[in-house]
mmCIF file of C-alpha atoms in Angstrom:
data_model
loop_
_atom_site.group_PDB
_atom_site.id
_atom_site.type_symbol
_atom_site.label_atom_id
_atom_site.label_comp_id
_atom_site.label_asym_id
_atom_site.label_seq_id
_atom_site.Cartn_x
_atom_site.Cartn_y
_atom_site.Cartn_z
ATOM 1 C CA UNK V 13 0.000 0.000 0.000
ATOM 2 C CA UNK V 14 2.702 2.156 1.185
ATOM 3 C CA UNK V 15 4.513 1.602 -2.609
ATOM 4 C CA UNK V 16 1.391 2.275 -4.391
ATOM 5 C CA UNK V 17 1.326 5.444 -2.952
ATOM 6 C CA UNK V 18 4.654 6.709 -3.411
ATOM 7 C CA UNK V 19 4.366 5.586 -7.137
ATOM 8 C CA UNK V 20 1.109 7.635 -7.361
ATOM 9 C CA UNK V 21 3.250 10.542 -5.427
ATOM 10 C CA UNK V 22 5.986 10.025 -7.935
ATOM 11 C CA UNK V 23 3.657 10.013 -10.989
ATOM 12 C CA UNK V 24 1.980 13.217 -9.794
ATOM 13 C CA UNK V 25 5.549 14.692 -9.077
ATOM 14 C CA UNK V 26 6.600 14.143 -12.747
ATOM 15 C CA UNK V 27 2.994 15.175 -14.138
ATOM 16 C CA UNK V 28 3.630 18.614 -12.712
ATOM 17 C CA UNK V 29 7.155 18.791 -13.387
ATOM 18 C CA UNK V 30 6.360 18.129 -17.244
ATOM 19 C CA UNK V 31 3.387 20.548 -17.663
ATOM 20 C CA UNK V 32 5.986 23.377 -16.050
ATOM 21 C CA UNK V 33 8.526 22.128 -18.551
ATOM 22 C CA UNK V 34 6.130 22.356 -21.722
ATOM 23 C CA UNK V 35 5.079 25.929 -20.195
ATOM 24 C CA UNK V 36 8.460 26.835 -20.327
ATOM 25 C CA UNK V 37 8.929 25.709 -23.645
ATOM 26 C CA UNK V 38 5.795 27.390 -24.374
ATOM 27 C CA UNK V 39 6.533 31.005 -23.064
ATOM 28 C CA UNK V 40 9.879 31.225 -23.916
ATOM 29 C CA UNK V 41 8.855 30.443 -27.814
ATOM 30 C CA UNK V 42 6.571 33.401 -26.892
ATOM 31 C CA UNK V 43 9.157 35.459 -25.892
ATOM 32 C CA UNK V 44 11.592 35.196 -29.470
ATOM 33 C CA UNK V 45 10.252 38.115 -31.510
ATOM 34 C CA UNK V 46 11.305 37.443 -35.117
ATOM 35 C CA UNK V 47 11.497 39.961 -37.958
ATOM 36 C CA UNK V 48 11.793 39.450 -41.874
ATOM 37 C CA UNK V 49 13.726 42.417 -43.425
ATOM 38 C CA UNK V 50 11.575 42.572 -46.481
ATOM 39 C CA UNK V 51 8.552 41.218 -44.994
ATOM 40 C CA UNK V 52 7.239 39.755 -48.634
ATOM 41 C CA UNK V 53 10.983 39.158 -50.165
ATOM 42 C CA UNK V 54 11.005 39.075 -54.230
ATOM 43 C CA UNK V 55 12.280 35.825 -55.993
ATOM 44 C CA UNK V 56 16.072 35.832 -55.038
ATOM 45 C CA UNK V 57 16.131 39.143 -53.512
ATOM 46 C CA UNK V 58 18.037 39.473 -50.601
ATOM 47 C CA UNK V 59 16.638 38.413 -46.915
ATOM 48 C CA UNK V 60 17.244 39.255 -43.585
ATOM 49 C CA UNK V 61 15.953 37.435 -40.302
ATOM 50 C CA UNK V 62 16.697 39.338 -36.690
ATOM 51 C CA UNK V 63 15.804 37.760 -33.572
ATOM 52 C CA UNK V 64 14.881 39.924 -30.481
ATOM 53 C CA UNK V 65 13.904 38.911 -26.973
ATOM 54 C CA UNK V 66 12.788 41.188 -23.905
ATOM 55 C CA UNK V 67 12.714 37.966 -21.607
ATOM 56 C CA UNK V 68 16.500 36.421 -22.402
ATOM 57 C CA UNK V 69 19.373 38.059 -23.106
ATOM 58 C CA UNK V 70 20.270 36.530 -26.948
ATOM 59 C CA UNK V 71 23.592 38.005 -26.619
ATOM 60 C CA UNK V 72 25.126 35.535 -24.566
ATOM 61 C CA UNK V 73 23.266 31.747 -25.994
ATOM 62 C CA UNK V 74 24.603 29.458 -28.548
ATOM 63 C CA UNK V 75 22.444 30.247 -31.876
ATOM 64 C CA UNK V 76 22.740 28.028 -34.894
ATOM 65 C CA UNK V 77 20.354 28.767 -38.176
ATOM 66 C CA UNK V 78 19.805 25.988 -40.347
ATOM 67 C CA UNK V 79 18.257 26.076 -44.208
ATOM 68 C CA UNK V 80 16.281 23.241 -45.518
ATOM 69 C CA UNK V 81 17.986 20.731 -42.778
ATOM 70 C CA UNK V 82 21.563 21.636 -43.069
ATOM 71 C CA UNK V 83 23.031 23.855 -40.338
ATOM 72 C CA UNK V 84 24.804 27.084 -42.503
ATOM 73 C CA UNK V 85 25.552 29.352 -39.093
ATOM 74 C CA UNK V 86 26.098 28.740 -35.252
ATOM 75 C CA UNK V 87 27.812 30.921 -32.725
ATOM 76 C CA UNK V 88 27.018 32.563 -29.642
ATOM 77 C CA UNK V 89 24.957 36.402 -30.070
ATOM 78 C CA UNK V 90 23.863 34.893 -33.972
ATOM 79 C CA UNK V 91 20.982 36.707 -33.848
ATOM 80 C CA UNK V 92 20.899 37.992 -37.436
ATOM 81 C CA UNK V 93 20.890 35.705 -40.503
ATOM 82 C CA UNK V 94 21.192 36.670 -44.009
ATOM 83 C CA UNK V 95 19.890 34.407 -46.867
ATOM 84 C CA UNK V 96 18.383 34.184 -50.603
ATOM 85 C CA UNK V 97 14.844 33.571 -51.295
ATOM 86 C CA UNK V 98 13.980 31.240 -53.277
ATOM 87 C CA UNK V 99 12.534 31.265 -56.846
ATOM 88 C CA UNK V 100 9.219 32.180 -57.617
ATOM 89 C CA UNK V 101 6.799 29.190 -56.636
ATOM 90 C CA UNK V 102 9.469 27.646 -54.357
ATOM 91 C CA UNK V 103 10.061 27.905 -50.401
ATOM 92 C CA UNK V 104 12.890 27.827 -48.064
ATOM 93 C CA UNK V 105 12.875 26.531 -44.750
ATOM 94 C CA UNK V 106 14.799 28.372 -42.102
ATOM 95 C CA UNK V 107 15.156 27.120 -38.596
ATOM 96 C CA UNK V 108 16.861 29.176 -35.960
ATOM 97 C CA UNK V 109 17.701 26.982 -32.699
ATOM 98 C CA UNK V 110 18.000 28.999 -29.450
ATOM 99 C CA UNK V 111 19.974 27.512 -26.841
ATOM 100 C CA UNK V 112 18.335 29.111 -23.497
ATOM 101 C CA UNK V 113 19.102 28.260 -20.422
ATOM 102 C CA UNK V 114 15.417 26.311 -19.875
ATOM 103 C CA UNK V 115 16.263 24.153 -22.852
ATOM 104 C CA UNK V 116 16.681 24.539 -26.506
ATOM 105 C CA UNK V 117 13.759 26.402 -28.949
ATOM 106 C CA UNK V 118 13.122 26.413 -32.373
ATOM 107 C CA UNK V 119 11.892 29.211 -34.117
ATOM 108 C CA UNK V 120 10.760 28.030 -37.665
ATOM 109 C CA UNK V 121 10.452 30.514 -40.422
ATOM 110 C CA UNK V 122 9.196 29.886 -44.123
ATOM 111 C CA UNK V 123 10.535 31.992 -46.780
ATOM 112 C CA UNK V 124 7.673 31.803 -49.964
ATOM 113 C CA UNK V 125 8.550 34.704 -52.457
ATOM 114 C CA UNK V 126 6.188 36.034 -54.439
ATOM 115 C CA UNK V 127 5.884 38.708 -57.575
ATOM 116 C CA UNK V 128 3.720 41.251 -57.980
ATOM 117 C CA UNK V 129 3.244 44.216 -60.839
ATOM 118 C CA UNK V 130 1.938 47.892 -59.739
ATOM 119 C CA UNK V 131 0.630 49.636 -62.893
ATOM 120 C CA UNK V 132 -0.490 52.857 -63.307
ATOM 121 C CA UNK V 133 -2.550 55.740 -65.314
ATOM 122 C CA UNK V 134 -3.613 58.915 -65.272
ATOM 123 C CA UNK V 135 -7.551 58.983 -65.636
ATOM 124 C CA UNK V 136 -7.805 62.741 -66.857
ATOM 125 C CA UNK V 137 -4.356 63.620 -68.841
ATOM 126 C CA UNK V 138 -4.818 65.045 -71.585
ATOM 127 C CA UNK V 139 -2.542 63.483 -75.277
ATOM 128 C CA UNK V 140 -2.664 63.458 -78.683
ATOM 129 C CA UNK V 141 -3.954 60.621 -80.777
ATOM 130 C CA UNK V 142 -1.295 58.370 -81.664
ATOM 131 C CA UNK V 143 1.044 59.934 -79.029
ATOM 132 C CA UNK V 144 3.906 57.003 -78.037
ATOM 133 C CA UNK V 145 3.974 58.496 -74.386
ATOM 134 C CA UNK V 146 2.553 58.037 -71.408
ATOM 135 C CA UNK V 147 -0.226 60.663 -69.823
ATOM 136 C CA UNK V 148 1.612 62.078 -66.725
ATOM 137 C CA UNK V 149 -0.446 63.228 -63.826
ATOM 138 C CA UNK V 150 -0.862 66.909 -63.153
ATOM 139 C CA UNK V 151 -2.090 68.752 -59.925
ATOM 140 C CA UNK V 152 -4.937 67.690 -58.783
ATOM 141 C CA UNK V 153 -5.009 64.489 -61.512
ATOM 142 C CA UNK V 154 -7.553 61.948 -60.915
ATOM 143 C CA UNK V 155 -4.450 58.817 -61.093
ATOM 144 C CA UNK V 156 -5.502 54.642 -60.767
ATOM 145 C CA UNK V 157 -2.983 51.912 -59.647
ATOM 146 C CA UNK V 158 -3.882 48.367 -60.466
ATOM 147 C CA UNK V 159 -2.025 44.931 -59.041
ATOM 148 C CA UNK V 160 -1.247 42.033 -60.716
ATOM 149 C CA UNK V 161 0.242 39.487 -57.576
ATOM 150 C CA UNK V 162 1.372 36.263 -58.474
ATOM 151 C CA UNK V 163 1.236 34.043 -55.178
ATOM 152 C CA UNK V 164 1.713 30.586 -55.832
ATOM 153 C CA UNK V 165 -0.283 28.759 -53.053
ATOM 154 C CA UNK V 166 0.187 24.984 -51.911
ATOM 155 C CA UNK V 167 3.565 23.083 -51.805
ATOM 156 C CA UNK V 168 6.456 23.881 -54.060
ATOM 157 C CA UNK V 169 5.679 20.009 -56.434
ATOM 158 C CA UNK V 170 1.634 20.752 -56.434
ATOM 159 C CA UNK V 171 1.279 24.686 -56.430
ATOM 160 C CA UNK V 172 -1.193 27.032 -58.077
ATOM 161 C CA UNK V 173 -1.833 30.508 -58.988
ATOM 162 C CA UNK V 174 -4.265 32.428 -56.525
ATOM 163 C CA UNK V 175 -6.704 33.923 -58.187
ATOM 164 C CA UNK V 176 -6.366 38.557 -57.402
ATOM 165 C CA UNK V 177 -10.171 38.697 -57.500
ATOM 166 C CA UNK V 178 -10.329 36.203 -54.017
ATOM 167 C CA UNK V 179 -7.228 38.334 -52.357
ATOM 168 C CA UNK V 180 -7.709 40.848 -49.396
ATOM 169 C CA UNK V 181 -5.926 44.615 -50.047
ATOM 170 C CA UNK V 182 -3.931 46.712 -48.087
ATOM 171 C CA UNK V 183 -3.806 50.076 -49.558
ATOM 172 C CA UNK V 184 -1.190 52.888 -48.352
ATOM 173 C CA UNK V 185 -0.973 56.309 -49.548
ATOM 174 C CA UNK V 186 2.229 58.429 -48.273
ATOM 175 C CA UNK V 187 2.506 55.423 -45.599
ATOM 176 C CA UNK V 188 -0.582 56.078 -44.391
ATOM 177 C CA UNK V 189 -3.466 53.066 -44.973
ATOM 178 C CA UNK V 190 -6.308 53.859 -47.035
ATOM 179 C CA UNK V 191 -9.663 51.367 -45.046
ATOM 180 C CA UNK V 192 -12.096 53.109 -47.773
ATOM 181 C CA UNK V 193 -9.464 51.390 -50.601
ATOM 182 C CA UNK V 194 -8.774 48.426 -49.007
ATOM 183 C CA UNK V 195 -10.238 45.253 -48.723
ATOM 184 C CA UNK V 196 -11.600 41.750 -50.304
ATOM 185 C CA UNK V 197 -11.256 41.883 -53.887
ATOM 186 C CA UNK V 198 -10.099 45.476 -54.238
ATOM 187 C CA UNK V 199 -7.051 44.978 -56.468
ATOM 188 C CA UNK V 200 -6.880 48.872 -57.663
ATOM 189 C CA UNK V 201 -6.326 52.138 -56.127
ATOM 190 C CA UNK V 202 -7.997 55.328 -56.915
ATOM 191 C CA UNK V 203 -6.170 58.393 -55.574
ATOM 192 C CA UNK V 204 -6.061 62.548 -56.327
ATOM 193 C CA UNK V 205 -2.694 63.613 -56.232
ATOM 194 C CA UNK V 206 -1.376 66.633 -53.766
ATOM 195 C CA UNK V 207 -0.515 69.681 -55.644
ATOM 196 C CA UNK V 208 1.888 70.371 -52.702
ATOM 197 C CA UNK V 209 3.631 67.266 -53.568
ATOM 198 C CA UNK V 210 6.142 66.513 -56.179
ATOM 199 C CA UNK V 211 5.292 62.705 -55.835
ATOM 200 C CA UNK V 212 2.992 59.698 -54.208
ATOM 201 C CA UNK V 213 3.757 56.784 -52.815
ATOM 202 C CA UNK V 214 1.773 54.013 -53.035
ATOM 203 C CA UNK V 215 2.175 50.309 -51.574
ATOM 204 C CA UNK V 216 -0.111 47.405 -51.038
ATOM 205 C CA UNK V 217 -0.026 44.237 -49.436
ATOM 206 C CA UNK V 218 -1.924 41.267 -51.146
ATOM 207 C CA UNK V 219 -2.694 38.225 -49.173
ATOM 208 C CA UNK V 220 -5.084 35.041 -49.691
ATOM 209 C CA UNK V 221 -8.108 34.560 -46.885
ATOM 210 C CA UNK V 222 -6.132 32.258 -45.109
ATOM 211 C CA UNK V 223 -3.371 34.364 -44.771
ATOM 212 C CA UNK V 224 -0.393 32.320 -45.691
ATOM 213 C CA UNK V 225 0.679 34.036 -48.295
ATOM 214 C CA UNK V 226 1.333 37.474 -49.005
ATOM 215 C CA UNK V 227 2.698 39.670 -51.279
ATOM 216 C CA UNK V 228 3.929 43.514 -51.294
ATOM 217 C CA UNK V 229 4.817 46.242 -53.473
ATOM 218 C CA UNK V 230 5.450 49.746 -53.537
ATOM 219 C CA UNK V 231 5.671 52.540 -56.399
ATOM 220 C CA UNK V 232 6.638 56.326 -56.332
ATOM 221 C CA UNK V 233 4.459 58.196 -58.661
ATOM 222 C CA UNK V 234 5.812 62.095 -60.175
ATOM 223 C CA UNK V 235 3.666 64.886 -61.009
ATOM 224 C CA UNK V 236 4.741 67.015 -63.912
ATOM 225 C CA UNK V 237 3.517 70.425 -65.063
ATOM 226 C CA UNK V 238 1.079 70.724 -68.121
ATOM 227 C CA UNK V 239 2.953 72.141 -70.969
ATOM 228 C CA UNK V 240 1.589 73.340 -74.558
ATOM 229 C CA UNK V 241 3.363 72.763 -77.744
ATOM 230 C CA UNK V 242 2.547 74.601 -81.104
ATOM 231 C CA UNK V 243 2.359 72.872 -84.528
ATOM 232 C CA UNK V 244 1.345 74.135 -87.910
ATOM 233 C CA UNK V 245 -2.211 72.850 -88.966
ATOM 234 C CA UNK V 246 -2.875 72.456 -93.216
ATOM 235 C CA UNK V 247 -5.433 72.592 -94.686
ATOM 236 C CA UNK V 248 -4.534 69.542 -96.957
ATOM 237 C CA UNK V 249 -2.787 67.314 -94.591
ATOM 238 C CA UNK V 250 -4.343 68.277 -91.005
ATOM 239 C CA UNK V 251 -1.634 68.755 -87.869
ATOM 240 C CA UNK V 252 2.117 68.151 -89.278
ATOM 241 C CA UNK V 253 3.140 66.252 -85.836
ATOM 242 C CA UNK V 254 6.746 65.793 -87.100
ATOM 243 C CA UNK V 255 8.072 69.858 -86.389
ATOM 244 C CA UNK V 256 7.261 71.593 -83.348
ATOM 245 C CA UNK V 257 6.959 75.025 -84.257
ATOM 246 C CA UNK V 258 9.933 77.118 -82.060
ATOM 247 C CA UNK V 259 10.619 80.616 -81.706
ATOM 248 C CA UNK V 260 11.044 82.588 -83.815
ATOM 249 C CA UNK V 261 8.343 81.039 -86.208
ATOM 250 C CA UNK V 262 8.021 82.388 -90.163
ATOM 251 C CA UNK V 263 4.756 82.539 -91.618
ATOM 252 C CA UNK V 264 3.881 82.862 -95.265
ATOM 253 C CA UNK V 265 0.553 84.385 -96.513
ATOM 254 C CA UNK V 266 -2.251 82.810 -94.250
ATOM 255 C CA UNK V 267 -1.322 79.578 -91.248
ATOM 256 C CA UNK V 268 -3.169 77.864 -88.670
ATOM 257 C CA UNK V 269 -1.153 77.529 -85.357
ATOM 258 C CA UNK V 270 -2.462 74.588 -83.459
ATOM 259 C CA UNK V 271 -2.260 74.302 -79.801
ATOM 260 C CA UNK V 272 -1.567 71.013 -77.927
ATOM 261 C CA UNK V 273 -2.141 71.402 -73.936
ATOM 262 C CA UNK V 274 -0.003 68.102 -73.022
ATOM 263 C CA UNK V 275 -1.231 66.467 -69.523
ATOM 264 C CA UNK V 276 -3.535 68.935 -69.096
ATOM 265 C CA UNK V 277 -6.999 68.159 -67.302
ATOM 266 C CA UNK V 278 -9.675 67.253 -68.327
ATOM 267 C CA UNK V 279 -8.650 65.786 -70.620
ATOM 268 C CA UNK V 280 -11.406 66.591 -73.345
ATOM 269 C CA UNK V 281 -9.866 69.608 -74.097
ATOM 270 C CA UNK V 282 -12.808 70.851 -75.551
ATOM 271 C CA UNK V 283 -14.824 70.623 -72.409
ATOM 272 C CA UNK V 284 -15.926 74.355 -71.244
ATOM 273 C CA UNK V 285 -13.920 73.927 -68.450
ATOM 274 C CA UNK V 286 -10.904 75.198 -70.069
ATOM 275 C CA UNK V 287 -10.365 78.700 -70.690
ATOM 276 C CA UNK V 288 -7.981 79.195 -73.694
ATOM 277 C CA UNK V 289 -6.867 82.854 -74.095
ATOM 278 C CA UNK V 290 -5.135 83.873 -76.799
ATOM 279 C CA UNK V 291 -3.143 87.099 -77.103
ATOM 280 C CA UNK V 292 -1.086 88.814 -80.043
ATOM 281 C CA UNK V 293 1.397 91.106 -78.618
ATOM 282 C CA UNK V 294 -0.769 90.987 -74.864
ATOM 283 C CA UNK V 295 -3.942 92.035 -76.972
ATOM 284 C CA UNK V 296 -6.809 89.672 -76.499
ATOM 285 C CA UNK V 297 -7.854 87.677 -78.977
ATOM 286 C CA UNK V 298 -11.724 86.645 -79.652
ATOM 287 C CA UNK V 299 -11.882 83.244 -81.270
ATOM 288 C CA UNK V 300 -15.461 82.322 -82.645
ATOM 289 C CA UNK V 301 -14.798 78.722 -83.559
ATOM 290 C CA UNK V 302 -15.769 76.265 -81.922
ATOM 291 C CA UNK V 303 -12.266 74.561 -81.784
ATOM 292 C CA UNK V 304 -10.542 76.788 -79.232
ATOM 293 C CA UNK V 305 -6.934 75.221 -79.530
ATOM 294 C CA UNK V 306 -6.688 76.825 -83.064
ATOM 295 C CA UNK V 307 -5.370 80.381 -84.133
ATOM 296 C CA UNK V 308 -5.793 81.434 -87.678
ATOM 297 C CA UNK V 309 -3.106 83.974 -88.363
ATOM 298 C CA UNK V 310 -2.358 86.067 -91.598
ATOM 299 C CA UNK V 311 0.552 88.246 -92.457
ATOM 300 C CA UNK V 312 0.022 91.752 -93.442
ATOM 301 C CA UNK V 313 0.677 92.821 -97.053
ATOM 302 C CA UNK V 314 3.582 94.475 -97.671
ATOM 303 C CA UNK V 315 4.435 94.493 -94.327
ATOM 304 C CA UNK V 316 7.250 92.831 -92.056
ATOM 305 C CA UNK V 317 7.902 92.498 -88.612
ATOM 306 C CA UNK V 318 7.691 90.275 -85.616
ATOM 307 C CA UNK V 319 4.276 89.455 -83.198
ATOM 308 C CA UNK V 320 4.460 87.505 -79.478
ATOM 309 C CA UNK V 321 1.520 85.105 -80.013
ATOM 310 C CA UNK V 322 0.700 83.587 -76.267
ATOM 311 C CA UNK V 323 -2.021 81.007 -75.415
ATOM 312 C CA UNK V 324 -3.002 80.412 -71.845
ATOM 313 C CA UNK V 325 -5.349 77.637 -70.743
ATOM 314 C CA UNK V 326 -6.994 77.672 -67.136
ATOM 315 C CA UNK V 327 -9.282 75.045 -65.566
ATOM 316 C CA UNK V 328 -12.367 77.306 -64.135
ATOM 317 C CA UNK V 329 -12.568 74.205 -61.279
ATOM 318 C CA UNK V 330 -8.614 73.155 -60.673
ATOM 319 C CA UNK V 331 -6.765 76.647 -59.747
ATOM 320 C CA UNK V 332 -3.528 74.663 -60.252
ATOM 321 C CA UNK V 333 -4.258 73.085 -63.071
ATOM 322 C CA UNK V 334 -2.849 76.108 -65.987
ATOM 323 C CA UNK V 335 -0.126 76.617 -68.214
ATOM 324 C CA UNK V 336 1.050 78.983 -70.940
ATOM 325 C CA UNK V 337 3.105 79.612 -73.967
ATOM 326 C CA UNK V 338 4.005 82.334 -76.196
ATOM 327 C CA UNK V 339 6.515 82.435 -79.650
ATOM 328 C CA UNK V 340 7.531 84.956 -81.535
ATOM 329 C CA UNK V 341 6.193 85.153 -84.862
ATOM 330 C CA UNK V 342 7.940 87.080 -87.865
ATOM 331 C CA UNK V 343 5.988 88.122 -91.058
#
């Protein structure tokens, strides 16, 4: 009787021990804060793992960091690893082993990189048909940003493509999140740029519902000035886009100077909107066609000499949205 109970004392002894051990085991895998320097790396790009405890001191315990199985680092204060991700579709498996003094811990990390494409347009920049450019945004320009992740999802033998439309959003403006942008589904970002700066950032994070995998992505976006260029309109062969016309511009008997407001908003450029004001040596000029952005001109008979032709285009509702440009013209 008397053995029965000391086995049933030791059993309880041992019971209690073990739950105190697991706890330990427990709270000090609790305690290892571990951070991914970049958070969503790009196929091969460059990765950094820090470890960082406010319970144990991680400058004095043997640390070893293994990849896939095989041990690459070990050393006492190896709190720090540096290592390659993977390529696209692929994972690496990164094991750091903490030597405490309650027992060993293993902190298990996952490296899955993953690819994703910002693009970008300006919604109300105004250019010319056939222009090989891009529309730049302009103060106050209406400007979208779409996302194209590719997360492969599923082990690196049997993986697939996760679909963007069943992906949650993360939207960021000037590092500052965006809740009305961001969300299930919302793979594009809808933004008015800040006269008072020369440039955006913009960044999202794109993960699948169950929130293994994740991608991220950032992109600086400019803002440029409208600007107009002049070009000689004919009456056989319509706007000759190959010749700017420069100062000091020639005419012969009776031209057409066309006006092209580049990146200007809206970008109908016929909408009333715009206010184009034309001037011949800073005399206003009434135009009573219905295409503003032309000025017929006509050299004087037996005359010579040289006129300032300007043009100045104002948006009645965007006060920063103007521009101007004069040439001299010689008859």
């Amino acid at each position: 009787m008397r053995f029965k109970f000391l086995s049933l004392y030791l059993i309880i002894i041992v019971l209690i021990f073990g739950s105190l051990a697991l706890k330990v085991n427990a709270d000090s895998s609790n305690s290892i804060l571990v951070n991914i320097v970049p958070p969503n790396p790009a196929p091969y790009e460059n990765t950094t793992i820090n470890l960082k405890s406010y319970v144990y001191n991680l400058d004095s315990v043997l640390i070893s960091w293994s990849v896939n199985g095989k041990t690459v680092l070990s050393g006492i204060s190896k709190k720090s690893f540096l290592t390659t991700a993977p390529a696209a579709g692929e994972e690496t498996s990164v094991i750091a082993t903490i030597s405490l003094p309650d027992g060993a811990i293993d902190e298990k990390i996952t490296i899955r990189p993953s690819v994703m494409t910002l693009l970008w347009q300006a919604n109300d920049s105004y250019v010319p048909p056939f222009y090989r450019g891009k529309a730049l945004p302009t103060p106050d320009s209406e400007v979208k940003v779409v996302t194209m992740p590719e997360i492969r999802t599923g082990s690196p033998n049997n993986n697939t493509l996760a679909d963007p439309k069943n992906m949650i959003y993360a939207w960021k403006k000037d590092y500052t999140n965006s809740q009305d942008n961001s969300g299930y589904s919302k793979n594009f970002f809808i933004f008015t740029n800040d006269y008072l700066e020369n440039s955006n950032n913009i960044s999202v994070t794109a993960r699948t519902v169950d929130q293994k995998y994740s991608s991220q992505a950032s992109i600086d976006i400019g803002m440029t000035e409208p600007k107009i260029l002049f070009y000689k309109n004919d009456n056989s062969f319509g706007t000759i886009w190959e010749k700017t016309l420069t100062n000091s511009y020639k005419i012969q008997g009776s031209e057409i100077i066309e006006a092209i407001p580049y990146f200007i908003s809206p970008k109908e450029i016929l909408n009333p909107t715009l206010i184009w004001s034309w001037f011949i040596n800073d005399s206003l000029v009434n135009l009573t066609g219905f295409k503003k952005n032309l000025m017929p001109l006509k050299a004087p008979e037996g005359a010579s000499g040289t006129s300032v032709l300007k043009l100045q285009i104002d948006n009645q509702n965007k006060i920063f949205e103007t521009t101007s440009k004069e040439i001299n013209i010689e008859f």
